[in-house]
């Protein structure tokens, strides 16, 4: 089997997680590696290094290129990564991209495709802001997937008149079938936090796209389509990348 190293880029809500599991299943079980997840996994560690990482993440800053590349290098050395890997959240800077290119080249490998999941940014905002989930993990959206739920905006108890930035209205949602109250993630309820995440994504990806476009490996995927259509578009790109590897 030819190896398949893929970079998955996309704003939050563009369906990277779902498509990564499709790719994993379709292309020989290659692992999905999110550097954010690798760093978050260090939360359980008590050493100074892990504590420093948590501090930087809590401030919303990027971990240094040196540390990030070291962590990726260790992950790439594991047996399951020898035939390929789906990078998610990495690289985020040009030095990281350059390091990855050299590191893969030293093993006779290269990036086969950079999949850029294109989603209108207003849609991205609504996918996060309108999301509510049941305890079972099933998720709904007041803007796009609300048939099974009852929902309404409720004025903040401290709001004098209309809701405002200091006292935004709260979203209350219940399952129609059982009446279960649905949960909204705290960072999804905060419009400012969502905008910040979208801005950070744009700022980080902007310089990387031309870097990879110069190598002819960038493929834009319309992430607004139904899941199956997005998977089919990805499959077309990856089958071609494998044939020309
Ligand atoms: P994510 O889940 O991808 O948004 O990552 C969460 C946090 O982990 C980021 O805000 C950074 O602090 C850190 N992080 C993840 N990936 C990288 C990377 N490639 N370079 C630097 N920091 C990263």
Coordinates of N, CA and C and ligand atoms in Angstrom, one line a residue:
X1 N 0.8 -1.2 0.0 CA 0.0 0.0 0.0 C 0.9 1.3 0.0
X2 N 0.5 2.2 -0.8 CA 1.3 3.5 -0.8 C 0.9 4.2 0.4
X3 N 1.8 5.0 0.9 CA 1.5 5.8 2.2 C 0.7 7.0 1.8
X4 N -0.1 7.5 2.8 CA -1.0 8.6 2.6 C -1.0 9.5 3.8
X5 N -0.2 10.6 3.6 CA -0.1 11.6 4.7 C -1.0 12.8 4.2
X6 N -2.0 13.1 5.1 CA -3.0 14.1 4.7 C -3.1 15.2 5.8
X7 N -3.3 16.4 5.3 CA -3.5 17.5 6.2 C -5.0 17.9 6.1
X8 N -5.7 17.9 7.2 CA -7.1 18.3 7.2 C -7.2 19.7 7.8
X9 N -7.7 20.6 7.0 CA -7.9 22.0 7.5 C -9.3 22.4 7.4
X10 N -9.8 23.1 8.4 CA -11.2 23.6 8.3 C -11.6 24.2 9.6
X11 N -12.4 25.2 9.4 CA -12.9 26.0 10.6 C -13.7 25.0 11.5
X12 N -13.8 25.3 12.8 CA -14.6 24.5 13.7 C -16.0 24.4 13.1
X13 N -16.5 23.2 13.1 CA -17.9 23.0 12.6 C -17.9 22.5 11.1
X14 N -16.7 22.4 10.5 CA -16.7 22.1 9.1 C -16.7 20.6 8.9
X15 N -16.8 19.8 10.0 CA -17.0 18.4 9.9 C -15.7 17.6 9.8
X16 N -14.6 18.1 10.3 CA -13.3 17.4 10.2 C -13.3 16.1 10.9
X17 N -13.9 16.1 12.1 CA -13.9 14.8 12.9 C -14.6 13.7 12.1
X18 N -15.8 14.0 11.6 CA -16.6 13.0 10.9 C -15.8 12.5 9.7
X19 N -15.3 13.4 8.9 CA -14.6 13.0 7.7 C -13.3 12.3 8.0
X20 N -12.6 12.7 9.1 CA -11.4 11.9 9.5 C -11.7 10.5 9.8
X21 N -12.9 10.2 10.4 CA -13.2 8.8 10.6 C -13.6 8.1 9.3
X22 N -14.2 8.8 8.4 CA -14.4 8.2 7.1 C -13.1 7.9 6.4
X23 N -12.1 8.8 6.4 CA -10.8 8.5 5.8 C -10.1 7.4 6.4
X24 N -10.2 7.4 7.7 CA -9.5 6.3 8.5 C -10.1 4.9 8.1
X25 N -11.4 4.9 8.0 CA -12.0 3.6 7.6 C -11.8 3.2 6.2
X26 N -11.7 4.2 5.3 CA -11.6 3.9 3.9 C -10.2 3.6 3.4
X27 N -9.2 4.2 4.2 CA -7.8 4.1 3.7 C -6.9 3.4 4.8
X28 N -7.2 2.2 5.0 CA -6.3 1.3 5.8 C -6.1 1.7 7.2
X29 N -7.0 2.4 7.8 CA -6.9 2.6 9.3 C -5.9 3.7 9.7
X30 N -5.5 4.5 8.7 CA -4.5 5.5 9.1 C -5.0 6.4 10.2
X31 N -4.2 6.7 11.2 CA -4.7 7.4 12.4 C -5.0 8.9 12.2
X32 N -5.9 9.4 12.9 CA -6.3 10.8 12.9 C -5.6 11.5 14.1
X33 N -4.7 12.4 13.9 CA -3.9 13.0 15.0 C -4.2 14.5 15.1
X34 N -4.8 14.8 16.1 CA -5.1 16.3 16.4 C -4.1 16.7 17.4
X35 N -3.2 17.7 17.1 CA -2.2 18.1 18.1 C -2.9 18.7 19.3
X36 N -4.1 19.4 19.1 CA -4.8 19.9 20.2 C -5.2 18.8 21.2
X37 N -5.6 17.6 20.6 CA -6.0 16.5 21.5 C -4.7 15.9 22.2
X38 N -3.6 15.9 21.5 CA -2.3 15.4 22.1 C -2.0 16.3 23.3
X39 N -2.1 17.6 23.1 CA -1.8 18.5 24.2 C -2.8 18.4 25.3
X40 N -4.1 18.3 25.0 CA -5.1 18.2 26.0 C -4.9 16.9 26.8
X41 N -4.4 15.9 26.2 CA -4.2 14.6 26.9 C -3.1 14.7 28.0
X42 N -2.3 15.8 27.9 CA -1.3 16.0 28.9 C -1.9 16.5 30.2
X43 N -3.2 16.9 30.2 CA -3.8 17.4 31.4 C -3.7 16.6 32.6
X44 N -3.7 15.3 32.4 CA -3.6 14.4 33.5 C -2.2 14.3 34.1
X45 N -1.2 14.8 33.4 CA 0.2 14.8 33.9 C 0.4 15.9 34.9
X46 N 1.3 15.6 35.9 CA 1.6 16.6 36.9 C 2.9 17.3 36.8
X47 N 3.7 16.9 35.8 CA 5.1 17.5 35.7 C 5.0 19.0 35.2
X48 N 6.1 19.7 35.4 CA 6.2 21.1 35.0 C 6.0 21.3 33.5
X49 N 6.5 20.4 32.7 CA 6.3 20.6 31.2 C 4.9 20.6 30.9
X50 N 4.1 19.6 31.4 CA 2.7 19.4 31.1 C 1.9 20.6 31.6
X51 N 2.3 21.1 32.8 CA 1.7 22.3 33.4 C 1.9 23.6 32.5
X52 N 3.1 23.7 32.0 CA 3.4 24.8 31.1 C 2.5 24.8 29.9
X53 N 2.4 23.6 29.3 CA 1.5 23.4 28.1 C 0.1 23.9 28.4
X54 N -0.4 23.4 29.6 CA -1.8 23.7 29.9 C -2.0 25.3 30.1
X55 N -1.0 25.9 30.7 CA -1.0 27.3 30.9 C -1.1 28.1 29.5
X56 N -0.3 27.7 28.6 CA -0.2 28.3 27.3 C -1.6 28.1 26.6
X57 N -2.1 26.9 26.6 CA -3.4 26.6 26.0 C -4.5 27.4 26.6
X58 N -4.5 27.6 27.9 CA -5.5 28.3 28.6 C -5.5 29.8 28.2
X59 N -4.3 30.3 27.9 CA -4.3 31.7 27.4 C -4.6 31.8 25.9
X60 N -4.9 30.7 25.3 CA -5.4 30.7 23.9 C -4.2 31.0 23.0
X61 N -3.0 30.7 23.4 CA -1.8 31.0 22.6 C -1.3 29.7 22.0
X62 N -0.4 29.8 21.0 CA 0.1 28.6 20.4 C 1.3 28.1 21.2
X63 N 1.5 26.8 21.2 CA 2.7 26.1 21.8 C 3.8 26.4 20.9
X64 N 5.1 26.5 21.4 CA 6.2 26.8 20.5 C 6.3 25.7 19.4
X65 N 6.9 26.2 18.3 CA 7.1 25.2 17.2 C 8.0 24.1 17.6
X66 N 9.0 24.4 18.4 CA 10.0 23.3 18.8 C 9.2 22.2 19.6
X67 N 8.4 22.6 20.5 CA 7.7 21.6 21.3 C 6.7 20.9 20.5
X68 N 6.0 21.6 19.7 CA 4.9 21.0 18.9 C 5.5 20.0 17.9
X69 N 6.6 20.3 17.3 CA 7.2 19.4 16.3 C 7.8 18.2 17.0
X70 N 8.3 18.3 18.2 CA 8.8 17.2 19.0 C 7.7 16.2 19.3
X71 N 6.5 16.8 19.7 CA 5.4 15.9 20.0 C 4.9 15.2 18.8
X72 N 4.9 15.9 17.6 CA 4.4 15.2 16.4 C 5.5 14.2 16.0
X73 N 6.7 14.5 16.2 CA 7.8 13.5 15.8 C 7.6 12.2 16.5
X74 N 7.3 12.3 17.8 CA 7.1 11.1 18.7 C 5.9 10.4 18.2
X75 N 4.8 11.1 17.8 CA 3.6 10.4 17.3 C 3.8 9.7 16.0
X76 N 4.6 10.4 15.1 CA 4.9 9.8 13.8 C 5.8 8.6 13.9
X77 N 6.5 8.4 15.0 CA 7.4 7.2 15.2 C 6.6 6.0 15.6
X78 N 5.4 6.1 16.0 CA 4.6 5.0 16.5 C 4.2 4.1 15.3
X79 N 4.1 2.8 15.5 CA 3.9 1.8 14.4 C 2.7 2.1 13.5
X80 N 1.6 2.6 14.1 CA 0.4 2.8 13.3 C 0.5 4.0 12.4
X81 N 1.6 4.8 12.5 CA 1.7 6.0 11.6 C 2.6 5.7 10.4
X82 N 3.0 4.5 10.2 CA 4.0 4.3 9.2 C 3.5 4.3 7.8
X83 N 2.2 4.0 7.6 CA 1.6 4.1 6.3 C 0.8 5.3 6.0
X84 N 0.8 6.2 6.9 CA 0.1 7.5 6.7 C -0.6 8.0 7.9
X85 N -1.1 9.2 7.9 CA -1.7 9.8 9.0 C -2.5 11.0 8.6
X86 N -3.5 11.3 9.3 CA -4.3 12.5 9.0 C -4.0 13.6 10.1
X87 N -3.3 14.7 9.7 CA -3.0 15.7 10.6 C -4.2 16.7 10.7
X88 N -4.5 17.0 12.0 CA -5.6 18.0 12.2 C -5.1 19.0 13.2
X89 N -5.0 20.2 12.9 CA -4.5 21.3 13.7 C -3.0 21.4 13.7
X90 N -2.4 20.7 12.7 CA -1.0 20.8 12.5 C -0.7 20.6 11.0
X91 N 0.2 21.3 10.4 CA 1.0 22.4 10.9 C 0.1 23.7 11.0
X92 N 0.5 24.6 11.9 CA -0.2 25.9 12.1 C 0.7 27.0 11.8
X93 N 2.0 26.8 11.6 CA 2.9 27.9 11.2 C 3.8 27.4 10.1
X94 N 4.4 28.3 9.4 CA 5.3 27.9 8.3 C 6.5 27.1 8.8
X95 N 7.2 27.5 9.9 CA 8.2 26.6 10.4 C 7.8 25.2 10.7
X96 N 6.5 25.0 11.2 CA 6.0 23.7 11.4 C 5.9 22.9 10.1
X97 N 5.4 23.7 9.1 CA 5.2 23.0 7.8 C 6.5 22.6 7.1
X98 N 7.5 23.5 7.3 CA 8.8 23.2 6.8 C 9.5 22.0 7.5
X99 N 9.3 22.0 8.8 CA 9.8 20.9 9.6 C 9.2 19.6 9.1
X100 N 7.9 19.6 8.9 CA 7.1 18.4 8.6 C 7.6 17.9 7.2
X101 N 7.8 18.8 6.3 CA 8.2 18.4 4.9 C 9.6 17.7 5.0
X102 N 10.5 18.3 5.8 CA 11.9 17.7 5.9 C 11.8 16.4 6.6
X103 N 11.0 16.3 7.6 CA 11.0 15.1 8.4 C 10.4 14.0 7.6
X104 N 9.3 14.2 6.8 CA 8.8 13.2 6.0 C 9.7 12.8 4.9
X105 N 10.4 13.8 4.3 CA 11.3 13.6 3.2 C 12.5 12.7 3.7
X106 N 12.9 12.8 4.9 CA 14.0 12.0 5.4 C 13.6 10.5 5.5
X107 N 12.3 10.3 5.4 CA 11.8 8.9 5.4 C 11.3 8.5 4.1
X108 N 11.5 9.3 3.1 CA 11.1 9.0 1.7 C 9.6 9.3 1.6
X109 N 9.0 10.1 2.4 CA 7.5 10.3 2.4 C 7.2 11.8 2.1
X110 N 6.0 12.0 1.8 CA 5.6 13.4 1.6 C 4.1 13.6 1.9
X111 N 3.6 14.9 2.0 CA 2.2 15.1 2.1 C 1.5 14.9 0.8
X112 N 0.5 14.0 0.8 CA -0.2 13.6 -0.5 C -1.3 14.6 -0.8
X113 N -2.0 15.1 0.2 CA -3.1 16.0 0.0 C -3.3 16.9 1.2
X114 N -3.7 18.2 0.9 CA -4.1 19.1 2.0 C -5.6 19.4 1.6
X115 N -6.5 18.9 2.5 CA -7.9 19.0 2.3 C -8.4 20.3 3.0
X116 N -8.9 21.2 2.3 CA -9.4 22.5 2.9 C -10.9 22.4 2.9
X117 N -11.5 22.2 4.1 CA -12.9 22.1 4.2 C -13.5 23.5 4.2
X118 N -14.1 23.8 3.0 CA -14.7 25.2 2.9 C -16.1 25.3 3.4
X119 N -16.3 26.3 4.3 CA -17.6 26.5 4.9 C -17.8 28.0 5.0
X120 N -18.9 28.5 4.6 CA -19.3 29.9 4.8 C -19.1 30.2 6.3
X121 N -18.5 31.3 6.6 CA -18.2 31.6 8.0 C -19.4 31.9 8.9
X122 N -20.5 32.3 8.2 CA -21.7 32.5 9.0 C -22.3 31.2 9.3
X123 N -22.2 30.2 8.4 CA -22.7 28.8 8.7 C -21.9 28.2 9.8
X124 N -20.5 28.5 9.7 CA -19.7 28.0 10.8 C -20.1 28.5 12.2
X125 N -20.4 29.8 12.2 CA -20.8 30.4 13.4 C -22.1 29.7 13.9
X126 N -23.1 29.6 13.0 CA -24.4 29.0 13.4 C -24.3 27.5 13.9
X127 N -23.3 26.8 13.2 CA -23.1 25.4 13.6 C -22.7 25.3 15.1
X128 N -21.9 26.3 15.5 CA -21.4 26.2 16.9 C -22.5 26.9 17.8
X129 N -23.0 28.1 17.4 CA -23.9 28.8 18.3 C -25.2 28.2 18.5
X130 N -25.7 27.4 17.5 CA -27.0 26.8 17.6 C -27.0 25.4 18.1
X131 N -25.8 24.9 18.5 CA -25.7 23.4 18.8 C -26.1 23.1 20.2
X132 N -27.0 22.1 20.4 CA -27.3 21.6 21.7 C -27.3 20.0 21.7
X133 N -26.9 19.4 22.8 CA -26.7 18.0 22.8 C -27.4 17.3 23.9
X134 N -27.8 16.0 23.6 CA -28.5 15.2 24.6 C -27.4 14.4 25.4
X135 N -27.8 13.9 26.5 CA -26.8 13.1 27.3 C -26.3 11.9 26.5
X136 N -27.1 11.4 25.5 CA -26.7 10.3 24.7 C -25.6 10.7 23.7
X137 N -25.3 12.0 23.6 CA -24.3 12.4 22.6 C -25.0 12.9 21.3
X138 N -26.3 12.6 21.1 CA -27.0 13.0 19.9 C -27.0 14.6 19.9
X139 N -26.7 15.1 18.7 CA -26.7 16.6 18.7 C -27.7 17.2 17.8
X140 N -28.2 18.4 18.1 CA -29.2 19.1 17.3 C -28.7 20.5 17.1
X141 N -29.4 21.2 16.2 CA -29.0 22.6 16.0 C -30.3 23.4 15.7
X142 N -30.5 24.5 16.5 CA -31.7 25.2 16.4 C -31.9 25.8 15.0
X143 N -30.8 26.0 14.2 CA -30.9 26.6 12.9 C -31.1 25.6 11.8
X144 N -30.6 24.3 12.0 CA -30.5 23.4 10.8 C -31.1 22.0 11.1
X145 N -31.3 21.7 12.4 CA -31.7 20.3 12.7 C -32.5 20.3 14.0
X146 N -33.7 20.9 13.9 CA -34.5 21.2 15.1 C -35.8 20.5 15.2
X147 N -36.0 19.5 14.2 CA -37.3 18.9 14.1 C -37.6 18.1 15.4
X148 N -36.6 17.5 16.1 CA -36.8 16.7 17.3 C -36.8 17.5 18.6
X149 N -36.7 18.8 18.5 CA -36.5 19.6 19.8 C -37.5 20.7 19.9
X150 N -37.8 21.1 21.1 CA -38.5 22.4 21.4 C -37.4 23.4 21.9
X151 N -37.4 24.6 21.4 CA -36.4 25.5 22.0 C -36.9 26.9 22.0
X152 N -36.3 27.7 22.8 CA -36.6 29.2 22.9 C -35.5 30.0 23.5
X153 N -35.5 31.2 23.2 CA -34.5 32.1 23.9 C -35.2 32.7 25.1
X154 N -34.5 32.7 26.2 CA -35.0 33.1 27.5 C -34.2 34.3 28.0
X155 N -34.8 35.4 28.3 CA -34.1 36.6 28.8 C -33.3 36.2 30.0
X156 N -32.1 36.8 30.1 CA -31.2 36.6 31.3 C -32.0 37.3 32.4
X157 N -32.0 36.6 33.6 CA -32.8 37.2 34.7 C -32.3 38.6 35.1
X158 N -31.0 38.9 34.9 CA -30.5 40.2 35.2 C -30.7 41.3 34.1
X159 N -31.2 40.9 33.0 CA -31.3 41.8 31.9 C -32.5 42.8 32.2
X160 N -32.2 44.1 32.1 CA -33.3 45.1 32.4 C -34.3 45.1 31.3
X161 N -33.9 45.3 30.1 CA -34.8 45.3 29.0 C -34.4 44.2 28.0
X162 N -34.0 44.5 26.8 CA -33.6 43.5 25.9 C -32.3 42.9 26.3
X163 N -32.0 41.7 25.9 CA -30.7 41.1 26.2 C -29.6 41.9 25.6
X164 N -28.5 42.0 26.2 CA -27.3 42.7 25.7 C -26.1 41.9 25.9
X165 N -24.9 42.5 25.6 CA -23.7 41.8 25.7 C -23.4 41.3 27.1
X166 N -23.8 42.1 28.1 CA -23.5 41.7 29.5 C -24.5 40.6 30.0
X167 N -25.7 40.6 29.4 CA -26.7 39.7 29.8 C -27.4 39.0 28.6
X168 N -26.6 38.3 27.9 CA -27.2 37.7 26.7 C -28.3 36.7 27.0
X169 N -29.3 36.6 26.1 CA -30.4 35.7 26.3 C -29.8 34.3 26.3
X170 N -30.5 33.4 27.0 CA -30.1 32.0 27.1 C -31.0 31.1 26.3
X171 N -30.3 30.1 25.7 CA -31.0 29.2 24.9 C -31.5 28.0 25.7
X172 N -32.8 27.7 25.7 CA -33.3 26.6 26.4 C -33.9 25.6 25.4
X173 N -33.5 24.4 25.5 CA -34.0 23.4 24.5 C -34.2 22.1 25.2
X174 N -35.3 21.4 24.7 CA -35.7 20.1 25.3 C -35.9 19.1 24.1
X175 N -35.7 17.8 24.4 CA -36.1 16.8 23.4 C -37.6 16.7 23.4
X176 N -38.2 16.7 22.2 CA -39.6 16.5 22.1 C -40.1 15.2 22.7
X177 N -39.3 14.1 22.4 CA -39.7 12.8 22.7 C -39.8 12.6 24.2
X178 N -38.8 13.0 25.0 CA -38.7 12.7 26.4 C -38.7 13.9 27.3
X179 N -38.6 15.1 26.7 CA -38.6 16.3 27.6 C -37.2 16.5 28.2
X180 N -36.2 15.6 27.9 CA -34.8 15.8 28.4 C -34.3 17.2 28.0
X181 N -33.7 17.9 29.0 CA -33.2 19.2 28.8 C -31.8 19.0 28.1
X182 N -31.6 19.8 27.0 CA -30.4 19.6 26.2 C -29.3 20.6 26.6
X183 N -28.1 20.2 26.5 CA -26.9 20.9 27.0 C -26.3 21.7 25.9
X184 N -25.9 22.9 26.2 CA -25.1 23.7 25.3 C -23.7 23.9 25.8
X185 N -22.7 23.6 25.0 CA -21.3 23.8 25.5 C -21.1 25.2 25.8
X186 N -20.3 25.5 26.9 CA -20.1 26.9 27.4 C -19.5 27.7 26.3
X187 N -18.4 27.2 25.6 CA -17.8 28.0 24.7 C -18.6 28.2 23.4
X188 N -19.6 27.4 23.2 CA -20.5 27.6 22.0 C -21.5 28.7 22.4
X189 N -21.8 28.9 23.7 CA -22.8 29.9 24.1 C -22.3 31.3 24.0
X190 N -20.9 31.4 23.9 CA -20.3 32.7 23.9 C -19.9 33.1 22.5
X191 N -20.7 34.0 22.0 CA -20.5 34.4 20.6 C -19.1 35.0 20.3
X192 N -18.6 35.7 21.3 CA -17.3 36.3 21.2 C -16.2 35.2 21.0
X193 N -16.4 34.1 21.9 CA -15.4 33.0 21.8 C -15.4 32.3 20.5
X194 N -16.6 32.2 19.9 CA -16.7 31.5 18.6 C -16.0 32.4 17.5
X195 N -16.3 33.7 17.5 CA -15.7 34.6 16.6 C -14.1 34.5 16.7
X196 N -13.7 34.5 17.9 CA -12.2 34.4 18.2 C -11.6 33.1 17.5
X197 N -12.4 32.0 17.7 CA -11.9 30.7 17.2 C -11.8 30.8 15.6
X198 N -12.9 31.4 15.0 CA -12.9 31.5 13.6 C -11.8 32.4 13.1
X199 N -11.6 33.5 13.8 CA -10.5 34.5 13.4 C -9.1 33.8 13.5
X200 N -8.9 33.0 14.6 CA -7.6 32.3 14.8 C -7.4 31.3 13.6
X201 N -8.5 30.6 13.2 CA -8.3 29.7 12.1 C -7.9 30.4 10.9
X202 N -8.6 31.5 10.6 CA -8.2 32.2 9.3 C -6.8 32.7 9.4
X203 N -6.4 33.3 10.5 CA -5.1 33.8 10.6 C -4.0 32.7 10.5
X204 N -4.3 31.6 11.0 CA -3.3 30.5 11.0 C -3.2 29.8 9.6
X205 N -4.3 29.7 9.0 CA -4.3 28.9 7.7 C -3.8 29.8 6.5
X206 N -4.1 31.1 6.6 CA -3.8 32.0 5.5 C -2.4 31.8 4.9
X207 N -1.3 31.8 5.7 CA 0.0 31.6 5.1 C 0.3 30.2 4.7
X208 N -0.4 29.2 5.2 CA -0.1 27.8 4.9 C -0.7 27.4 3.5
X209 N -1.8 28.0 3.1 CA -2.4 27.6 1.9 C -1.4 27.8 0.7
X210 N -0.9 29.1 0.6 CA 0.1 29.3 -0.5 C 1.3 28.3 -0.5
X211 N 1.7 28.0 0.8 CA 2.9 27.1 1.0 C 2.6 25.8 0.3
X212 N 1.4 25.2 0.6 CA 1.1 23.9 0.0 C 0.6 24.0 -1.4
X213 N -0.1 25.2 -1.8 CA -0.5 25.3 -3.1 C 0.6 25.3 -4.1
X214 N 1.8 25.8 -3.7 CA 3.0 25.8 -4.5 C 3.4 24.4 -4.8
X215 N 3.0 23.5 -4.0 CA 3.4 22.0 -4.2 C 2.2 21.3 -4.9
X216 N 1.2 22.0 -5.2 CA 0.1 21.4 -6.0 C -0.7 20.4 -5.2
X217 N -0.8 20.5 -3.9 CA -1.5 19.4 -3.1 C -2.7 20.0 -2.4
X218 N -3.1 21.2 -2.7 CA -4.3 21.8 -2.0 C -5.6 21.4 -2.7
X219 N -6.5 20.9 -2.0 CA -7.8 20.6 -2.6 C -8.9 21.2 -1.7
X220 N -9.8 22.0 -2.3 CA -10.9 22.6 -1.6 C -12.1 21.7 -1.7
X221 N -12.6 21.4 -0.5 CA -13.8 20.6 -0.4 C -15.0 21.4 0.1
X222 N -16.1 21.3 -0.6 CA -17.3 22.1 -0.2 C -17.9 21.4 1.1
X223 N -17.7 21.9 2.3 CA -18.1 21.3 3.5 C -19.5 21.6 3.9
X224 N -20.2 22.4 3.0 CA -21.6 22.7 3.3 C -22.6 21.6 2.8
X225 N -22.0 20.7 2.0 CA -22.9 19.6 1.5 C -23.2 18.5 2.6
X226 N -24.2 17.6 2.3 CA -24.4 16.6 3.2 C -23.2 15.7 3.4
X227 N -23.1 15.1 4.6 CA -21.9 14.3 5.0 C -21.4 13.4 3.9
X228 N -22.3 12.6 3.3 CA -22.0 11.6 2.3 C -21.3 12.2 1.1
X229 N -21.9 13.4 0.7 CA -21.3 14.1 -0.5 C -19.9 14.6 -0.2
X230 N -19.7 15.1 1.0 CA -18.4 15.6 1.4 C -17.4 14.4 1.3
X231 N -17.8 13.3 1.9 CA -17.0 12.1 1.9 C -16.6 11.7 0.5
X232 N -17.6 11.7 -0.4 CA -17.4 11.3 -1.8 C -16.4 12.2 -2.5
X233 N -16.5 13.5 -2.2 CA -15.5 14.5 -2.8 C -14.1 14.2 -2.3
X234 N -14.0 13.9 -1.0 CA -12.7 13.6 -0.4 C -12.1 12.3 -1.0
X235 N -13.0 11.3 -1.2 CA -12.5 10.1 -1.8 C -12.0 10.2 -3.2
X236 N -12.6 11.1 -4.0 CA -12.1 11.3 -5.3 C -10.7 11.9 -5.3
X237 N -10.5 12.9 -4.4 CA -9.2 13.5 -4.2 C -8.2 12.5 -3.8
X238 N -8.5 11.7 -2.7 CA -7.5 10.8 -2.1 C -7.2 9.6 -3.0
X239 N -8.2 9.1 -3.8 CA -7.9 8.0 -4.7 C -6.9 8.5 -5.7
X240 N -7.1 9.7 -6.2 CA -6.2 10.3 -7.2 C -4.8 10.5 -6.6
X241 N -4.8 11.0 -5.4 CA -3.5 11.2 -4.7 C -2.7 9.9 -4.5
X242 N -3.4 8.9 -4.2 CA -2.8 7.6 -4.0 C -2.2 7.0 -5.3
X243 N -3.0 7.2 -6.4 CA -2.6 6.7 -7.7 C -1.3 7.4 -8.2
X244 N -1.2 8.7 -7.9 CA -0.1 9.5 -8.4 C 1.1 9.5 -7.3
X245 N 0.9 8.8 -6.2 CA 2.0 8.8 -5.2 C 3.2 8.1 -5.7
Ligands
LIG1 P1 -7.1 22.9 18.8 O1 -7.9 21.8 19.5 O2 -6.5 22.4 17.5 O3 -7.8 24.2 18.7 O4 -5.8 23.2 19.7 C1 -6.0 23.6 21.1 C2 -4.7 24.3 21.5 O5 -3.6 23.5 21.5 C3 -4.3 25.5 20.7 O6 -5.0 26.7 21.0 C4 -2.8 25.6 21.0 O7 -2.6 26.2 22.3 C5 -2.4 24.2 21.0 N1 -2.0 23.7 19.7 C6 -2.7 22.7 19.0 N2 -2.0 22.5 17.8 C7 -1.0 23.3 17.8 C8 0.0 23.6 16.8 N3 0.1 22.9 15.6 N4 1.0 24.5 17.1 C9 0.9 25.2 18.3 N5 0.0 25.0 19.2 C10 -1.0 24.1 19.0

